[in-house]
Amino acid sequence: MSRFVDPLVVGRVIGEVVDLFVPSVAMAVSYGAKDVSNGCHVKPSMAADQPLVRISGRRNDLYTLLMTDPDAPSPSDPTMREYLHWIVMNIPGGTDATKGDVVVPYMGPQPPVGIHRYVLVLFEQKSRLVDGYASPPADRPYFNTRAFASNHELGLPVAVVYFNSQREPSGNRRRR
Amino acid sequence: MAAFASTSPSPAISASTWRMESLRAALPALRTSPSAAIGAGLRPRKQAVRLGASASPFLRSSFVSTSSASSSASPSSISSAVSASLAFSYTSSFSVESSFEHRLFGTDVHGRILAMRHGKRIPRLGRPADQRKALLRGLTTQLLKHGRIKTTKPRAKAMRKWVDKMITLAKDGSLHKRRQALGYIYEKHIVHALFAEVPDRYGERPGGYTRIIPTFPRRGDNAPMAYIELV
């Protein structure tokens, strides 16, 4: 119990979304005033707008950020794994995600059933990807992060963070 | 006899009652719970197995009790105990019953008196047995419905056994097992969905169908929370 287990391993992000990697870039994600840490809980209403994603790294390097939901439509029945929420490419190092090219526009979390994990993965690009526009993923569901990374030769990720989100109870009905 | 010397009985109690009670006092007995009056709505029937209901005021004062049971609720427990003894004339022998407060001692399988909880692995979850069962039934139903729920860590740890039991029933798949599962899970469509998908999903996995991930404590009472999810 005293051994530290990576929260990404405990939350099964490594294994279901990405492979084991060595984080080399610092990434800070925040929705408004709330900073996102691994496994924290964010309400869908707070995450409706795209977050502020600040990354470190050298200015010459370009990074790709994507956000998926591996628990779509339900954690007990993830038939639509994964559901794509956001792709931004060509982010210069040391800046934030607004400086990159948006390939797939941001969609906020809308978990229908259960508590979903939302994973933000950062890759380092080898070169400027101009053809990101030419081949955006066709659909949001049935996305595969590993396949996307191998298609665009992104390799292993350099930073991953995930948070949980749950459908907010609608209305004010008092269950008794 | 010294037990009664320190009591303060009402003057109306006759000497004949005392002799009966002294017999009962000789047997090891339980204190009547003071919360019986408070939580009487929960388990009115349980008071039937109180031993020597009317003897309880005397017994209580004879034991060195740390809780405030001896001071509080004695008039109300006498009335409830008298009614209980009238309703159920058989006062069976001492029995371990679940109650909210710390009992003075419990008994093991052989009838020996134990003051400690050594080796007892059932989580009581701060509830009597019927509520505990209902809580666990509800939690397993919700976990099988949603796939991942957030609850307190002791509840998540207590749930594991029942979730694994339900999945094992589904792995067997026969009609008898299906009916046993229907008797436990609150919603029947969940049982049917479970029996349909478990062979594919957990066919090769030998047990351990859940995973518990601790998370931040709850703000209101700093209770340690955890996610429990189906593997």
CSV table of N, CA and C in Angstrom, one decimal, chain B residues 54-164:
chain,number,residue,atom,x,y,z
B,54,SER,N,-38.3,-6.8,32.1
B,54,SER,CA,-38.5,-6.0,33.2
B,54,SER,C,-37.3,-6.0,34.1
B,55,ALA,N,-36.4,-6.9,33.9
B,55,ALA,CA,-35.3,-7.0,34.8
B,55,ALA,C,-34.2,-6.0,34.3
B,56,SER,N,-34.4,-5.4,33.2
B,56,SER,CA,-33.3,-4.7,32.6
B,56,SER,C,-32.9,-3.5,33.5
B,57,PRO,N,-33.8,-2.8,34.1
B,57,PRO,CA,-33.2,-1.6,34.9
B,57,PRO,C,-32.3,-2.1,36.0
B,58,PHE,N,-32.6,-3.3,36.6
B,58,PHE,CA,-31.7,-3.7,37.6
B,58,PHE,C,-30.4,-4.2,37.1
B,59,LEU,N,-30.5,-4.9,35.9
B,59,LEU,CA,-29.3,-5.4,35.4
B,59,LEU,C,-28.4,-4.3,34.9
B,60,ARG,N,-29.0,-3.3,34.4
B,60,ARG,CA,-28.1,-2.2,33.9
B,60,ARG,C,-27.3,-1.6,34.9
B,61,SER,N,-27.9,-1.4,36.1
B,61,SER,CA,-27.2,-0.7,37.1
B,61,SER,C,-26.1,-1.6,37.7
B,62,SER,N,-26.3,-2.9,37.5
B,62,SER,CA,-25.3,-3.8,38.1
B,62,SER,C,-24.1,-3.9,37.3
B,63,PHE,N,-24.2,-3.6,36.0
B,63,PHE,CA,-23.0,-3.6,35.2
B,63,PHE,C,-22.3,-2.3,35.2
B,64,VAL,N,-21.0,-2.3,35.1
B,64,VAL,CA,-20.3,-1.0,35.0
B,64,VAL,C,-20.4,-0.7,33.5
B,65,SER,N,-21.2,0.3,33.2
B,65,SER,CA,-21.4,0.6,31.8
B,65,SER,C,-20.8,1.9,31.4
B,66,THR,N,-20.2,2.0,30.3
B,66,THR,CA,-19.6,3.2,29.9
B,66,THR,C,-20.5,4.1,29.2
B,67,SER,N,-21.5,3.5,28.5
B,67,SER,CA,-22.4,4.4,27.8
B,67,SER,C,-23.4,5.0,28.7
B,68,SER,N,-24.2,5.9,28.2
B,68,SER,CA,-25.2,6.6,29.0
B,68,SER,C,-26.5,5.8,29.1
B,69,ALA,N,-26.4,4.5,28.8
B,69,ALA,CA,-27.7,3.8,28.7
B,69,ALA,C,-28.3,3.7,30.1
B,70,SER,N,-27.5,3.7,31.2
B,70,SER,CA,-28.1,3.5,32.5
B,70,SER,C,-28.9,4.7,32.9
B,71,SER,N,-28.5,5.8,32.4
B,71,SER,CA,-29.2,7.0,32.9
B,71,SER,C,-30.4,7.4,32.0
B,72,SER,N,-30.2,7.1,30.7
B,72,SER,CA,-31.3,7.6,29.8
B,72,SER,C,-32.3,6.5,29.6
B,73,ALA,N,-33.4,6.9,29.2
B,73,ALA,CA,-34.4,6.1,28.6
B,73,ALA,C,-34.9,4.9,29.5
B,74,SER,N,-34.7,5.0,30.7
B,74,SER,CA,-35.2,3.8,31.5
B,74,SER,C,-36.7,3.8,31.7
B,75,PRO,N,-37.3,5.0,31.8
B,75,PRO,CA,-38.8,4.8,31.9
B,75,PRO,C,-39.4,4.4,30.6
B,76,SER,N,-38.9,4.9,29.5
B,76,SER,CA,-39.5,4.5,28.2
B,76,SER,C,-39.1,3.1,27.9
B,77,SER,N,-37.9,2.6,28.3
B,77,SER,CA,-37.6,1.3,27.9
B,77,SER,C,-38.4,0.3,28.8
B,78,ILE,N,-38.7,0.7,30.0
B,78,ILE,CA,-39.6,-0.2,30.8
B,78,ILE,C,-40.9,-0.4,30.1
B,79,SER,N,-41.5,0.8,29.6
B,79,SER,CA,-42.8,0.6,29.0
B,79,SER,C,-42.7,-0.2,27.8
B,80,SER,N,-41.7,0.1,27.0
B,80,SER,CA,-41.6,-0.7,25.7
B,80,SER,C,-41.3,-2.1,26.0
B,81,ALA,N,-40.4,-2.3,27.1
B,81,ALA,CA,-40.1,-3.7,27.4
B,81,ALA,C,-41.2,-4.5,28.0
B,82,VAL,N,-42.0,-3.7,28.8
B,82,VAL,CA,-43.2,-4.4,29.3
B,82,VAL,C,-44.2,-4.8,28.2
B,83,SER,N,-44.3,-3.9,27.3
B,83,SER,CA,-45.2,-4.2,26.2
B,83,SER,C,-44.7,-5.4,25.4
B,84,ALA,N,-43.4,-5.4,25.2
B,84,ALA,CA,-42.8,-6.4,24.5
B,84,ALA,C,-42.9,-7.8,25.2
B,85,SER,N,-42.7,-7.7,26.5
B,85,SER,CA,-42.8,-9.0,27.2
B,85,SER,C,-44.3,-9.5,27.2
B,86,LEU,N,-45.2,-8.5,27.2
B,86,LEU,CA,-46.6,-8.9,27.1
B,86,LEU,C,-46.9,-9.6,25.8
B,87,ALA,N,-46.4,-8.9,24.8
B,87,ALA,CA,-46.7,-9.4,23.4
B,87,ALA,C,-46.1,-10.8,23.1
B,88,PHE,N,-44.8,-10.9,23.6
B,88,PHE,CA,-44.1,-12.1,23.3
B,88,PHE,C,-43.7,-12.7,24.6
B,89,SER,N,-44.5,-13.7,25.1
B,89,SER,CA,-44.2,-14.2,26.4
B,89,SER,C,-43.0,-15.0,26.5
B,90,TYR,N,-42.6,-15.6,25.4
B,90,TYR,CA,-41.4,-16.4,25.4
B,90,TYR,C,-40.2,-15.5,25.4
B,91,THR,N,-39.4,-15.4,26.4
B,91,THR,CA,-38.2,-14.7,26.4
B,91,THR,C,-37.1,-15.7,26.1
B,92,SER,N,-36.7,-15.7,24.9
B,92,SER,CA,-35.6,-16.7,24.6
B,92,SER,C,-34.3,-16.3,25.2
B,93,SER,N,-33.4,-17.1,25.0
B,93,SER,CA,-32.1,-16.9,25.6
B,93,SER,C,-31.4,-15.7,24.9
B,94,PHE,N,-30.3,-15.3,25.5
B,94,PHE,CA,-29.6,-14.2,25.0
B,94,PHE,C,-29.2,-14.4,23.5
B,95,SER,N,-29.3,-13.3,22.8
B,95,SER,CA,-29.0,-13.4,21.3
B,95,SER,C,-28.2,-12.2,20.9
B,96,VAL,N,-27.4,-12.3,20.0
B,96,VAL,CA,-26.7,-11.1,19.5
B,96,VAL,C,-27.5,-10.5,18.5
B,97,GLU,N,-27.9,-9.3,18.7
B,97,GLU,CA,-28.7,-8.5,17.7
B,97,GLU,C,-27.9,-7.3,17.3
B,98,SER,N,-28.2,-6.9,16.2
B,98,SER,CA,-27.5,-5.7,15.7
B,98,SER,C,-28.2,-4.4,16.3
B,99,SER,N,-27.4,-3.5,16.7
B,99,SER,CA,-28.0,-2.3,17.2
B,99,SER,C,-26.9,-1.2,16.9
B,100,PHE,N,-27.4,0.0,17.1
B,100,PHE,CA,-26.5,1.1,16.7
B,100,PHE,C,-25.4,1.3,17.7
B,101,GLU,N,-25.6,1.2,19.0
B,101,GLU,CA,-24.6,1.6,19.9
B,101,GLU,C,-23.7,0.4,20.2
B,102,HIS,N,-22.7,0.6,20.9
B,102,HIS,CA,-21.8,-0.5,21.3
B,102,HIS,C,-22.4,-1.3,22.4
B,103,ARG,N,-22.5,-2.6,22.1
B,103,ARG,CA,-23.1,-3.5,23.0
B,103,ARG,C,-22.0,-3.8,24.1
B,104,LEU,N,-22.5,-4.2,25.2
B,104,LEU,CA,-21.5,-4.5,26.3
B,104,LEU,C,-20.7,-5.7,26.0
B,105,PHE,N,-21.3,-6.8,25.5
B,105,PHE,CA,-20.5,-7.9,25.0
B,105,PHE,C,-21.4,-8.7,24.0
B,106,GLY,N,-20.7,-9.5,23.2
B,106,GLY,CA,-21.5,-10.4,22.3
B,106,GLY,C,-21.1,-11.8,22.6
B,107,THR,N,-21.6,-12.7,21.8
B,107,THR,CA,-21.4,-14.1,22.0
B,107,THR,C,-20.8,-14.7,20.7
B,108,ASP,N,-20.1,-15.8,20.9
B,108,ASP,CA,-19.6,-16.5,19.7
B,108,ASP,C,-20.5,-17.7,19.4
B,109,VAL,N,-20.1,-18.5,18.5
B,109,VAL,CA,-20.9,-19.6,18.1
B,109,VAL,C,-21.2,-20.6,19.2
B,110,HIS,N,-20.2,-20.7,20.1
B,110,HIS,CA,-20.4,-21.7,21.1
B,110,HIS,C,-21.2,-21.1,22.3
B,111,GLY,N,-21.6,-19.9,22.3
B,111,GLY,CA,-22.3,-19.3,23.4
B,111,GLY,C,-21.3,-18.6,24.4
B,112,ARG,N,-20.1,-18.6,24.1
B,112,ARG,CA,-19.2,-17.9,25.0
B,112,ARG,C,-19.3,-16.4,24.9
B,113,ILE,N,-19.1,-15.7,25.9
B,113,ILE,CA,-19.2,-14.3,25.9
B,113,ILE,C,-17.9,-13.6,25.5
B,114,LEU,N,-18.1,-12.7,24.5
B,114,LEU,CA,-16.9,-12.0,24.0
B,114,LEU,C,-17.1,-10.5,24.2
B,115,ALA,N,-16.0,-9.8,24.6
B,115,ALA,CA,-16.1,-8.4,24.8
B,115,ALA,C,-15.5,-7.7,23.6
B,116,MET,N,-14.9,-8.4,22.7
B,116,MET,CA,-14.2,-7.8,21.6
B,116,MET,C,-14.7,-8.3,20.2
B,117,ARG,N,-14.2,-7.7,19.2
B,117,ARG,CA,-14.7,-8.0,17.8
B,117,ARG,C,-13.7,-8.9,17.1
B,118,HIS,N,-12.8,-9.6,17.8
B,118,HIS,CA,-11.7,-10.2,17.1
B,118,HIS,C,-12.2,-11.2,16.1
B,119,GLY,N,-11.8,-11.1,14.8
B,119,GLY,CA,-12.1,-12.1,13.8
B,119,GLY,C,-13.4,-12.0,13.2
B,120,LYS,N,-14.2,-11.0,13.5
B,120,LYS,CA,-15.5,-10.9,12.8
B,120,LYS,C,-15.4,-10.0,11.6
B,121,ARG,N,-15.6,-10.6,10.5
B,121,ARG,CA,-15.3,-10.0,9.2
B,121,ARG,C,-16.5,-9.4,8.5
B,122,ILE,N,-17.6,-9.4,9.1
B,122,ILE,CA,-18.8,-8.8,8.4
B,122,ILE,C,-18.8,-7.3,8.7
B,123,PRO,N,-18.8,-6.5,7.6
B,123,PRO,CA,-18.9,-5.1,7.9
B,123,PRO,C,-20.3,-4.7,8.2
B,124,ARG,N,-20.4,-4.0,9.3
B,124,ARG,CA,-21.8,-3.7,9.8
B,124,ARG,C,-22.3,-2.4,9.2
B,125,LEU,N,-21.5,-1.6,8.7
B,125,LEU,CA,-21.9,-0.4,8.0
B,125,LEU,C,-22.8,0.5,8.8
B,126,GLY,N,-22.8,0.4,10.1
B,126,GLY,CA,-23.6,1.3,11.0
B,126,GLY,C,-25.1,1.1,10.8
B,127,ARG,N,-25.5,-0.1,10.5
B,127,ARG,CA,-26.9,-0.3,10.2
B,127,ARG,C,-27.3,-1.6,10.8
B,128,PRO,N,-28.6,-1.8,11.1
B,128,PRO,CA,-29.1,-3.1,11.4
B,128,PRO,C,-29.1,-4.0,10.2
B,129,ALA,N,-29.3,-5.3,10.4
B,129,ALA,CA,-29.1,-6.3,9.4
B,129,ALA,C,-30.0,-6.0,8.2
B,130,ASP,N,-31.3,-5.7,8.4
B,130,ASP,CA,-32.2,-5.5,7.3
B,130,ASP,C,-31.8,-4.3,6.5
B,131,GLN,N,-31.4,-3.3,7.1
B,131,GLN,CA,-31.0,-2.1,6.3
B,131,GLN,C,-29.7,-2.3,5.6
B,132,ARG,N,-28.9,-3.1,6.3
B,132,ARG,CA,-27.6,-3.4,5.6
B,132,ARG,C,-27.8,-4.1,4.4
B,133,LYS,N,-28.7,-5.1,4.4
B,133,LYS,CA,-28.9,-5.9,3.3
B,133,LYS,C,-29.5,-5.1,2.2
B,134,ALA,N,-30.5,-4.2,2.6
B,134,ALA,CA,-31.1,-3.3,1.6
B,134,ALA,C,-30.1,-2.4,0.9
B,135,LEU,N,-29.2,-1.8,1.8
B,135,LEU,CA,-28.2,-0.9,1.2
B,135,LEU,C,-27.3,-1.6,0.2
B,136,LEU,N,-26.9,-2.8,0.5
B,136,LEU,CA,-26.0,-3.5,-0.4
B,136,LEU,C,-26.7,-4.0,-1.6
B,137,ARG,N,-28.0,-4.3,-1.5
B,137,ARG,CA,-28.7,-4.7,-2.7
B,137,ARG,C,-28.9,-3.5,-3.6
B,138,GLY,N,-29.2,-2.3,-3.0
B,138,GLY,CA,-29.3,-1.1,-3.8
B,138,GLY,C,-28.0,-0.7,-4.5
B,139,LEU,N,-26.9,-0.8,-3.8
B,139,LEU,CA,-25.6,-0.5,-4.3
B,139,LEU,C,-25.2,-1.4,-5.5
B,140,THR,N,-25.4,-2.7,-5.3
B,140,THR,CA,-25.0,-3.6,-6.4
B,140,THR,C,-25.9,-3.4,-7.6
B,141,THR,N,-27.2,-3.1,-7.3
B,141,THR,CA,-28.0,-2.8,-8.5
B,141,THR,C,-27.5,-1.6,-9.3
B,142,GLN,N,-27.2,-0.6,-8.5
B,142,GLN,CA,-26.7,0.6,-9.2
B,142,GLN,C,-25.4,0.4,-9.9
B,143,LEU,N,-24.5,-0.4,-9.3
B,143,LEU,CA,-23.2,-0.7,-10.0
B,143,LEU,C,-23.4,-1.4,-11.2
B,144,LEU,N,-24.3,-2.4,-11.2
B,144,LEU,CA,-24.5,-3.2,-12.4
B,144,LEU,C,-25.3,-2.4,-13.5
B,145,LYS,N,-26.0,-1.4,-13.0
B,145,LYS,CA,-26.7,-0.5,-14.0
B,145,LYS,C,-25.8,0.5,-14.6
B,146,HIS,N,-24.9,1.2,-13.8
B,146,HIS,CA,-24.1,2.3,-14.3
B,146,HIS,C,-22.7,1.9,-14.6
B,147,GLY,N,-22.2,0.8,-14.1
B,147,GLY,CA,-20.9,0.4,-14.4
B,147,GLY,C,-19.8,1.0,-13.5
B,148,ARG,N,-20.0,2.2,-13.0
B,148,ARG,CA,-19.0,2.8,-12.1
B,148,ARG,C,-19.8,3.7,-11.2
B,149,ILE,N,-19.6,3.6,-9.9
B,149,ILE,CA,-20.3,4.5,-9.0
B,149,ILE,C,-19.3,5.0,-8.0
B,150,LYS,N,-19.7,6.0,-7.3
B,150,LYS,CA,-18.8,6.6,-6.3
B,150,LYS,C,-19.5,6.6,-5.0
B,151,THR,N,-18.8,6.0,-4.0
B,151,THR,CA,-19.4,5.8,-2.7
B,151,THR,C,-18.3,5.8,-1.7
B,152,THR,N,-18.7,5.6,-0.5
B,152,THR,CA,-17.6,5.6,0.6
B,152,THR,C,-16.8,4.3,0.5
B,153,LYS,N,-15.6,4.4,0.9
B,153,LYS,CA,-14.7,3.3,0.7
B,153,LYS,C,-15.2,2.0,1.5
B,154,PRO,N,-15.7,2.1,2.7
B,154,PRO,CA,-16.1,0.9,3.4
B,154,PRO,C,-17.3,0.2,2.6
B,155,ARG,N,-18.2,1.1,2.1
B,155,ARG,CA,-19.3,0.5,1.4
B,155,ARG,C,-18.9,-0.2,0.1
B,156,ALA,N,-17.9,0.4,-0.6
B,156,ALA,CA,-17.4,-0.2,-1.8
B,156,ALA,C,-16.7,-1.5,-1.5
B,157,LYS,N,-16.0,-1.6,-0.4
B,157,LYS,CA,-15.3,-2.8,0.0
B,157,LYS,C,-16.4,-3.9,0.4
B,158,ALA,N,-17.5,-3.4,1.0
B,158,ALA,CA,-18.5,-4.4,1.4
B,158,ALA,C,-19.2,-4.9,0.1
B,159,MET,N,-19.3,-4.1,-0.9
B,159,MET,CA,-20.1,-4.4,-2.0
B,159,MET,C,-19.5,-5.5,-2.9
B,160,ARG,N,-18.1,-5.6,-2.8
B,160,ARG,CA,-17.4,-6.5,-3.8
B,160,ARG,C,-17.9,-7.9,-3.7
B,161,LYS,N,-18.2,-8.3,-2.5
B,161,LYS,CA,-18.6,-9.7,-2.4
B,161,LYS,C,-19.9,-10.0,-3.1
B,162,TRP,N,-20.9,-9.0,-3.0
B,162,TRP,CA,-22.2,-9.3,-3.6
B,162,TRP,C,-22.2,-9.1,-5.1
B,163,VAL,N,-21.3,-8.1,-5.6
B,163,VAL,CA,-21.3,-8.0,-7.0
B,163,VAL,C,-20.6,-9.2,-7.6
B,164,ASP,N,-19.6,-9.7,-7.0
B,164,ASP,CA,-19.0,-10.9,-7.5
B,164,ASP,C,-20.0,-12.1,-7.5
